[in-house]
CSV table of C-alpha atoms and ligand atoms in Angstrom, one decimal:
chain,number,residue,atom,x,y,z
M,885,MET,CA,-25.2,239.6,174.7
M,886,ARG,CA,-28.4,242.0,175.4
M,887,LEU,CA,-27.8,245.4,173.5
M,888,VAL,CA,-30.9,247.4,174.4
M,889,SER,CA,-32.9,246.8,177.5
M,890,HIS,CA,-36.0,248.9,176.7
M,891,PRO,CA,-38.4,248.6,174.2
M,892,VAL,CA,-37.8,249.8,171.1
M,893,LEU,CA,-41.2,248.8,168.7
M,894,CYS,CA,-45.0,249.5,169.4
M,895,ASN,CA,-47.4,247.4,167.8
M,896,TYR,CA,-50.0,250.0,167.5
M,897,TYR,CA,-53.5,248.4,166.4
M,898,VAL,CA,-55.5,250.9,165.5
M,899,THR,CA,-58.3,249.0,164.4
M,900,TYR,CA,-59.0,244.6,164.7
M,901,ARG,CA,-61.6,245.6,161.4
M,902,CYS,CA,-60.6,244.3,157.8
M,903,ASN,CA,-61.9,244.6,154.4
M,904,ALA,CA,-60.2,241.4,153.4
M,905,SER,CA,-60.5,238.2,155.1
M,906,CYS,CA,-57.4,236.1,154.1
M,907,SER,CA,-57.7,232.4,155.0
M,908,PHE,CA,-54.2,232.6,156.7
M,909,CYS,CA,-55.3,235.3,159.3
M,910,ASP,CA,-58.0,235.2,161.7
M,911,ILE,CA,-57.9,239.0,163.0
M,912,TRP,CA,-60.9,240.5,161.1
M,913,GLU,CA,-63.4,237.7,162.6
M,914,LYS,CA,-62.8,240.0,165.8
M,915,PRO,CA,-65.4,243.0,166.3
M,916,SER,CA,-63.7,245.9,167.1
M,917,PRO,CA,-63.4,249.7,167.8
M,918,TYR,CA,-61.4,252.4,166.7
M,919,ILE,CA,-58.4,253.9,168.5
M,920,THR,CA,-58.8,257.7,169.3
M,921,VAL,CA,-56.2,260.5,168.5
M,922,ASP,CA,-56.6,261.6,171.9
M,923,ASN,CA,-55.7,258.1,173.5
M,924,LEU,CA,-52.6,258.0,170.9
M,925,LYS,CA,-51.3,261.5,171.6
M,926,GLU,CA,-51.3,260.2,175.5
M,927,ASN,CA,-49.5,257.1,174.6
M,928,ILE,CA,-46.6,258.3,171.9
M,929,ARG,CA,-45.5,260.7,174.8
M,930,ASP,CA,-45.3,257.3,177.1
M,931,LEU,CA,-43.6,255.3,174.4
M,932,LYS,CA,-41.1,258.1,173.8
M,933,ARG,CA,-40.4,258.2,177.5
M,934,LEU,CA,-39.9,254.1,177.1
M,935,GLY,CA,-37.8,254.6,174.4
M,936,VAL,CA,-39.7,253.4,171.7
M,937,LYS,CA,-38.6,255.0,168.5
M,938,VAL,CA,-41.1,252.7,165.6
M,939,ILE,CA,-44.8,252.7,165.4
M,940,ASP,CA,-46.1,250.1,163.1
M,941,PHE,CA,-49.5,250.8,162.7
M,942,THR,CA,-51.3,247.7,161.8
M,943,GLY,CA,-54.7,245.9,162.1
M,944,GLY,CA,-56.9,244.6,160.7
M,945,GLU,CA,-56.5,247.2,157.8
M,946,PRO,CA,-55.3,250.2,159.0
M,947,LEU,CA,-56.2,252.8,156.1
M,948,LEU,CA,-59.9,251.5,157.7
M,949,HIS,CA,-59.0,254.2,160.4
M,950,ARG,CA,-60.2,257.7,158.9
M,951,GLN,CA,-58.0,259.6,161.0
M,952,LEU,CA,-54.6,257.8,160.4
M,953,ASP,CA,-53.2,260.4,158.7
M,954,ILE,CA,-53.5,262.5,161.7
M,955,MET,CA,-52.4,259.9,163.9
M,956,LEU,CA,-49.1,259.5,161.6
M,957,LYS,CA,-48.5,263.1,161.2
M,958,GLU,CA,-48.8,263.2,165.3
M,959,ALA,CA,-45.7,260.1,165.5
M,960,LYS,CA,-43.7,261.7,163.1
M,961,ASP,CA,-44.0,265.1,164.6
M,962,GLN,CA,-42.8,263.1,167.9
M,963,GLY,CA,-40.1,261.8,166.1
M,964,MET,CA,-41.0,258.2,165.6
M,965,ILE,CA,-40.4,256.4,162.7
M,966,THR,CA,-43.7,255.0,161.3
M,967,THR,CA,-44.8,251.6,159.1
M,968,VAL,CA,-47.8,250.8,158.0
M,969,THR,CA,-48.9,247.5,155.7
M,970,SER,CA,-51.6,247.7,153.8
M,971,ASN,CA,-53.7,245.3,151.4
M,972,GLY,CA,-54.2,248.3,149.0
M,973,LEU,CA,-58.1,248.5,148.7
M,974,LEU,CA,-58.1,252.0,150.3
M,975,TYR,CA,-54.4,253.4,149.2
M,976,PRO,CA,-55.7,255.3,146.1
M,977,LYS,CA,-58.2,256.6,148.2
M,978,TYR,CA,-56.0,258.1,150.8
M,979,ALA,CA,-52.9,258.5,149.4
M,980,GLU,CA,-52.5,262.1,149.0
M,981,ARG,CA,-53.3,262.7,152.8
M,982,LEU,CA,-50.9,259.9,153.6
M,983,LYS,CA,-48.2,261.3,151.7
M,984,GLY,CA,-44.4,261.9,153.7
M,985,LEU,CA,-46.1,260.3,156.3
M,986,ILE,CA,-45.1,256.9,156.5
M,987,ASP,CA,-41.6,256.4,156.2
M,988,MET,CA,-41.9,252.0,155.5
M,989,LEU,CA,-45.3,251.6,153.4
M,990,HIS,CA,-46.0,247.9,152.6
M,991,PHE,CA,-48.2,246.2,150.0
M,992,SER,CA,-49.3,242.6,150.4
M,993,LEU,CA,-49.0,240.7,147.1
M,994,ASP,CA,-49.0,237.2,147.7
M,995,SER,CA,-49.5,235.9,143.8
M,996,PRO,CA,-48.3,237.9,140.7
M,997,ASP,CA,-51.9,236.3,139.6
M,998,ARG,CA,-55.1,238.4,139.9
M,999,GLU,CA,-57.0,235.2,140.8
M,1000,GLU,CA,-55.0,233.6,143.0
M,1001,HIS,CA,-54.0,236.7,145.0
M,1002,ASP,CA,-57.4,237.6,145.1
M,1003,LYS,CA,-58.6,234.1,146.5
M,1004,SER,CA,-56.4,234.4,149.1
M,1005,ARG,CA,-57.2,237.8,150.3
M,1006,ASN,CA,-61.2,236.7,149.5
M,1007,VAL,CA,-61.9,240.2,148.2
M,1008,LYS,CA,-60.9,241.6,144.7
M,1009,CYS,CA,-57.8,243.7,145.6
M,1010,PHE,CA,-54.8,242.4,142.9
M,1011,ASP,CA,-55.8,245.4,140.4
M,1012,LYS,CA,-56.0,248.0,143.5
M,1013,VAL,CA,-52.4,247.0,144.7
M,1014,MET,CA,-51.1,247.7,141.3
M,1015,GLU,CA,-53.3,250.9,141.2
M,1016,SER,CA,-51.6,251.7,144.8
M,1017,ILE,CA,-48.0,251.2,143.4
M,1018,GLU,CA,-48.7,253.6,140.5
M,1019,ILE,CA,-50.2,256.2,142.9
M,1020,ALA,CA,-47.6,255.9,145.6
M,1021,LYS,CA,-44.5,256.1,143.0
M,1022,SER,CA,-46.1,259.4,141.0
M,1023,LEU,CA,-46.2,260.7,145.1
M,1024,GLY,CA,-42.4,260.6,145.4
M,1025,GLU,CA,-43.8,257.2,148.2
M,1026,ARG,CA,-40.9,253.9,148.2
M,1027,PRO,CA,-43.6,250.9,148.6
M,1028,ASP,CA,-42.5,247.6,149.1
M,1029,ILE,CA,-44.0,244.6,148.5
M,1030,ILE,CA,-44.7,242.1,151.4
M,1031,PHE,CA,-45.0,238.7,150.0
M,1032,THR,CA,-45.9,236.1,152.7
M,1033,VAL,CA,-44.5,232.8,151.6
M,1034,PHE,CA,-46.8,229.6,151.6
M,1035,GLU,CA,-45.5,226.0,150.3
M,1036,ASP,CA,-47.7,226.6,146.9
M,1037,ASN,CA,-46.5,230.3,146.0
M,1038,VAL,CA,-43.1,230.1,147.1
M,1039,HIS,CA,-42.7,229.1,143.1
M,1040,LYS,CA,-44.0,232.2,142.2
M,1041,ILE,CA,-41.3,234.5,144.0
M,1042,ARG,CA,-39.3,235.0,140.4
M,1043,GLN,CA,-42.7,236.2,138.5
M,1044,LEU,CA,-43.5,238.7,141.1
M,1045,TRP,CA,-40.0,240.0,141.8
M,1046,GLU,CA,-39.9,239.7,137.2
M,1047,GLU,CA,-43.2,241.2,136.3
M,1048,ILE,CA,-43.9,243.5,139.2
M,1049,CYS,CA,-40.7,244.3,141.9
M,1050,LEU,CA,-37.9,245.0,139.1
M,1051,PRO,CA,-39.8,247.3,136.9
M,1052,ASN,CA,-41.1,249.2,139.8
M,1053,ASN,CA,-38.0,249.6,141.2
M,1054,LEU,CA,-39.6,248.1,144.8
M,1055,VAL,CA,-37.9,245.9,147.1
M,1056,LEU,CA,-39.7,242.8,148.1
M,1057,ILE,CA,-39.9,241.3,151.5
M,1058,LEU,CA,-40.4,237.8,151.9
M,1059,ASN,CA,-42.3,237.4,154.7
M,1060,PRO,CA,-42.4,233.3,155.6
M,1061,VAL,CA,-45.5,232.3,156.8
M,1062,PHE,CA,-46.2,231.1,160.7
M,1063,GLU,CA,-48.5,229.5,162.6
M,1064,TYR,CA,-50.6,230.4,165.1
M,1065,ASN,CA,-53.8,229.4,167.4
M,1066,GLY,CA,-54.1,226.5,164.2
M,1067,VAL,CA,-54.1,229.7,161.9
M,1068,GLY,CA,-51.4,230.5,159.3
M,1069,GLY,CA,-49.0,227.3,158.2
M,1070,ASN,CA,-45.7,225.6,158.5
M,1071,LEU,CA,-43.0,225.8,155.1
M,1072,SER,CA,-40.7,222.7,154.5
M,1073,GLU,CA,-37.2,222.7,154.5
M,1074,GLY,CA,-37.2,222.5,150.6
M,1075,ALA,CA,-39.2,225.9,150.4
M,1076,LEU,CA,-37.1,227.4,153.3
M,1077,LYS,CA,-33.8,226.5,151.4
M,1078,GLU,CA,-35.6,228.3,148.2
M,1079,MET,CA,-36.4,231.6,150.0
M,1080,LEU,CA,-32.7,231.7,151.4
M,1081,TRP,CA,-31.3,231.4,147.5
M,1082,TRP,CA,-34.0,234.5,146.7
M,1083,GLY,CA,-32.6,236.8,149.5
M,1084,LYS,CA,-29.6,237.2,148.4
M,1085,GLN,CA,-31.1,238.6,144.7
M,1086,LYS,CA,-31.3,242.1,143.8
M,1087,ASN,CA,-34.0,243.9,145.5
M,1088,VAL,CA,-34.8,240.9,147.7
M,1089,TYR,CA,-35.2,241.3,151.4
M,1090,LEU,CA,-35.3,238.6,153.4
M,1091,ASN,CA,-34.6,238.3,157.1
M,1092,GLU,CA,-32.4,234.7,157.4
M,1093,ALA,CA,-32.9,234.7,161.2
M,1094,PHE,CA,-36.1,233.9,160.4
M,1095,ILE,CA,-35.3,230.8,158.4
M,1096,GLN,CA,-32.8,229.6,160.9
M,1097,LEU,CA,-35.3,230.0,163.5
M,1098,ARG,CA,-37.3,227.5,161.4
M,1099,LEU,CA,-35.1,224.9,160.7
M,1100,ASP,CA,-34.1,225.3,164.4
M,1101,GLY,CA,-38.0,224.5,165.3
M,1102,GLY,CA,-39.0,227.6,166.2
M,1103,ASN,CA,-38.4,229.3,169.9
M,1104,HIS,CA,-37.6,226.7,172.8
M,1105,VAL,CA,-38.9,227.4,176.3
M,1106,GLU,CA,-36.2,226.3,177.8
M,1107,ASP,CA,-33.6,228.2,176.2
M,1108,SER,CA,-36.1,231.2,174.9
M,1109,ILE,CA,-35.0,233.6,172.1
M,1110,CYS,CA,-38.4,235.3,172.2
M,1111,LYS,CA,-38.3,239.1,173.7
M,1112,ALA,CA,-41.8,239.8,172.7
M,1113,ALA,CA,-42.8,241.9,175.7
M,1114,SER,CA,-39.5,243.3,176.6
M,1115,THR,CA,-39.3,244.8,173.1
M,1116,THR,CA,-42.4,245.5,171.7
M,1117,LEU,CA,-45.6,247.2,173.2
M,1118,VAL,CA,-48.8,245.6,171.9
M,1119,ILE,CA,-51.6,248.4,172.0
M,1120,SER,CA,-55.2,247.4,171.5
M,1121,PRO,CA,-58.0,249.5,169.5
M,1122,GLU,CA,-59.4,249.3,173.2
M,1123,ASN,CA,-56.4,251.0,174.3
M,1124,LYS,CA,-55.3,248.0,176.6
M,1125,LEU,CA,-51.6,247.0,176.7
M,1126,VAL,CA,-51.8,243.2,175.5
M,1127,LEU,CA,-49.3,240.8,177.1
M,1128,PRO,CA,-46.9,239.0,176.2
M,1129,CYS,CA,-47.9,239.3,172.6
M,1130,TYR,CA,-51.2,239.8,170.3
M,1131,HIS,CA,-50.8,236.6,169.5
M,1132,LEU,CA,-50.8,235.0,172.5
M,1133,GLY,CA,-52.6,237.7,174.6
M,1134,LEU,CA,-52.8,236.4,177.9
M,1135,LYS,CA,-53.7,239.2,179.6
M,1136,ASP,CA,-54.8,242.8,179.0
M,1137,PHE,CA,-54.5,246.4,181.0
M,1138,PRO,CA,-56.3,249.5,180.8
M,1139,ILE,CA,-54.0,252.0,180.0
M,1140,GLU,CA,-55.8,255.0,181.5
M,1141,ASN,CA,-53.3,257.9,180.1
M,1142,ASN,CA,-51.1,255.7,182.0
M,1143,LEU,CA,-48.7,253.6,180.4
M,1144,TYR,CA,-45.5,254.6,181.5
M,1145,GLU,CA,-46.5,253.5,184.8
M,1146,LEU,CA,-48.3,250.6,183.6
M,1147,TYR,CA,-45.5,249.1,181.6
M,1148,GLN,CA,-43.5,249.8,184.3
M,1149,SER,CA,-45.7,248.1,187.0
M,1150,GLU,CA,-44.9,244.9,188.7
M,1151,GLU,CA,-47.8,243.0,187.4
M,1152,VAL,CA,-47.0,243.8,183.7
M,1153,GLN,CA,-43.3,243.1,184.2
M,1154,LYS,CA,-43.7,239.7,185.6
M,1155,LEU,CA,-46.0,238.8,182.1
M,1156,VAL,CA,-42.7,240.5,180.3
M,1157,ALA,CA,-40.1,238.0,182.1
M,1158,LEU,CA,-42.6,234.9,180.8
M,1159,GLU,CA,-42.2,236.3,176.9
M,1160,GLY,CA,-41.2,232.9,175.6
M,1161,LYS,CA,-41.0,230.8,178.0
M,1162,LEU,CA,-44.9,229.9,178.5
M,1163,PRO,CA,-46.4,226.8,177.2
M,1164,ALA,CA,-47.7,228.1,173.9
M,1165,CYS,CA,-44.2,229.5,173.1
M,1166,GLU,CA,-42.8,226.2,172.3
M,1167,GLY,CA,-42.1,226.1,168.8
M,1168,CYS,CA,-43.1,229.8,167.8
M,1169,ALA,CA,-41.9,231.8,165.3
M,1170,ILE,CA,-44.2,234.9,164.5
M,1171,ASN,CA,-42.1,237.3,162.4
M,1172,CYS,CA,-43.7,240.2,164.3
M,1173,TYR,CA,-41.8,239.8,167.8
M,1174,MET,CA,-38.9,237.7,166.3
M,1175,GLN,CA,-37.9,240.9,164.4
M,1176,PRO,CA,-37.2,242.7,166.9
M,1177,SER,CA,-36.2,239.8,169.3
M,1178,PHE,CA,-33.1,239.2,166.9
M,1179,ALA,CA,-32.1,242.8,166.8
M,1180,VAL,CA,-31.9,243.5,170.6
M,1181,GLU,CA,-29.0,240.6,171.2
M,1182,VAL,CA,-26.2,239.4,169.9
M,1183,ASN,CA,-26.6,235.9,169.5
M,1184,LYS,CA,-26.5,233.5,165.9
M,1185,TYR,CA,-29.8,235.0,164.8
M,1186,TRP,CA,-28.8,238.4,165.4
M,1187,TRP,CA,-26.1,237.8,163.0
M,1188,LYS,CA,-27.9,236.3,160.5
M,1189,ALA,CA,-30.3,239.1,160.5
M,1190,LEU,CA,-27.7,241.5,160.6
M,1191,PRO,CA,-26.8,241.6,156.5
M,1192,SER,CA,-30.9,242.1,155.7
M,1193,THR,CA,-30.8,245.0,157.7
M,1194,LEU,CA,-28.1,246.5,156.4
M,1195,LYS,CA,-29.2,245.3,152.8
M,1196,TYR,CA,-32.8,246.7,153.5
M,1197,ASN,CA,-31.6,250.3,155.1
M,1198,MET,CA,-28.8,250.7,152.2
M,1199,ILE,CA,-31.1,250.1,149.3
M,1200,LYS,CA,-33.8,252.5,151.2
M,1201,GLY,CA,-31.4,254.9,152.5
M,1202,THR,CA,-32.9,254.6,155.6
M,1203,TRP,CA,-30.2,253.4,157.9
M,1204,LYS,CA,-29.7,257.2,159.0
M,1205,GLN,CA,-33.3,257.0,160.9
M,1206,MET,CA,-31.8,253.6,162.6
M,1207,VAL,CA,-28.8,254.7,163.8
M,1208,GLY,CA,-29.6,253.8,168.1
M,1209,PHE,CA,-32.3,251.6,167.3
B,871,LIG,S1,-55.5,241.9,154.9
B,871,LIG,FE1,-54.1,241.5,156.6
B,871,LIG,S2,-55.1,242.0,158.3
B,871,LIG,FE2,-56.9,241.8,156.6
B,871,LIG,S3,-57.5,239.3,156.7
B,871,LIG,FE3,-55.7,240.2,154.9
B,871,LIG,S4,-53.6,238.9,156.6
B,871,LIG,FE4,-55.4,239.8,158.1
B,872,LIG,S1,-42.8,232.6,171.7
B,872,LIG,FE1,-44.2,233.2,170.7
B,872,LIG,S2,-46.2,233.4,171.6
B,872,LIG,FE2,-44.4,233.4,173.3
B,872,LIG,S3,-44.5,235.0,173.7
B,872,LIG,FE3,-42.6,235.5,172.4
B,872,LIG,S4,-44.0,235.6,170.1
B,872,LIG,FE4,-45.6,235.1,172.2
C-alpha cells in the first residue's frame, strides 16, 4: 500500500566539486558549476507545490558553496526541513553563519583513527571533524556522525562509538557502503549481521531495511522496491532535473524556472515509471533513494525501517517536524 504518492525529498547538488577525493566516490572527478540563489528560490517554490518537505543540500562538498547559508535560510523560511552532510574541512570556517539553519547536520567519519580516516578521504580532515564537533556543540547544534561501513572498518565501530560518539552525545549513523558504476563496494553477511547488532545499541542509528535489502540481493527489476524518481527530485549544479536518480542519471532536463510543470510532463513521468526497473537497477542498494522508497509504501522494508526512524526522531526530538512526512 502506497502511503504517499508525491515526492517528499529533493537531493539538491549545490556543486559536484569536493575538497576531498574519497576512494569510494567518483563525484569529485566531475567538473561542475555552483547553483545560483535565484534558481534555488524558483525551485523551492515549485518543490513546495509538488509536496517536497525535505531538502538535502548535497554535493560534492556542500560547504564549498559560499552562499550555502543564504540558501539554507531561504529553504527554512519556506518551511523546508534541511539536511547537510560535510567532511568537516570547512565547517569551522562557516559554522557561525550556518548556525540554526541545518535541521540534520552530519559529519562524515570512517574511522576513529586519524591516519586511517585521512587515508580513506585522501585529505587530512580527521582533526577538522573533531574541531567541527566542538564548534557545533558550542553553537547549540546537534550534529551526527555518519560512518560509512566497509568490510575493513566494521570492527572499528566500537572504538568510534566509545571514544567519539558517547562522550559527545552524538548519534552514530551507520551507513552501509553501496556499489554503483564500479565504485563503492559490498558487505559480507557477517558484516551485515554485526551492523544489525550495533543498530540496537545506545545512540546508534541503523536503518535495518538497508540490511534486509542487501540480504535480499538488492532491488529486483521484476518486483522493484525502488521509488527513486517518484519520491526524490534530483537537481544538478547545472540546474537540471536528473532522472531517474543521480547515480543512474539516464537523462536530464533543463529546469528553466519550470520545475513544477517539468516534473509532471509526460516525458519525465515516463522515466519516473521506469524507476527500479531498468537493467542497471538489478541488485541496486543505493541508500540515498532506498531510504525515501522505504518511507512511502507499507511493505516489509517499511516495517524494518520503522524502529530506527522512531529511535532517531526520539533521540533528536525531530519527530514533531516529521509528522506528515
Ligand atoms: S567527501 Fe563526500 S563528496 Fe567528497 S569525495 Fe568524499 S564521499 Fe565524495
Ligand atoms: S534501482 Fe537504483 S539505479 Fe535504479 S532507479 Fe532506483 S536508485 Fe536508481
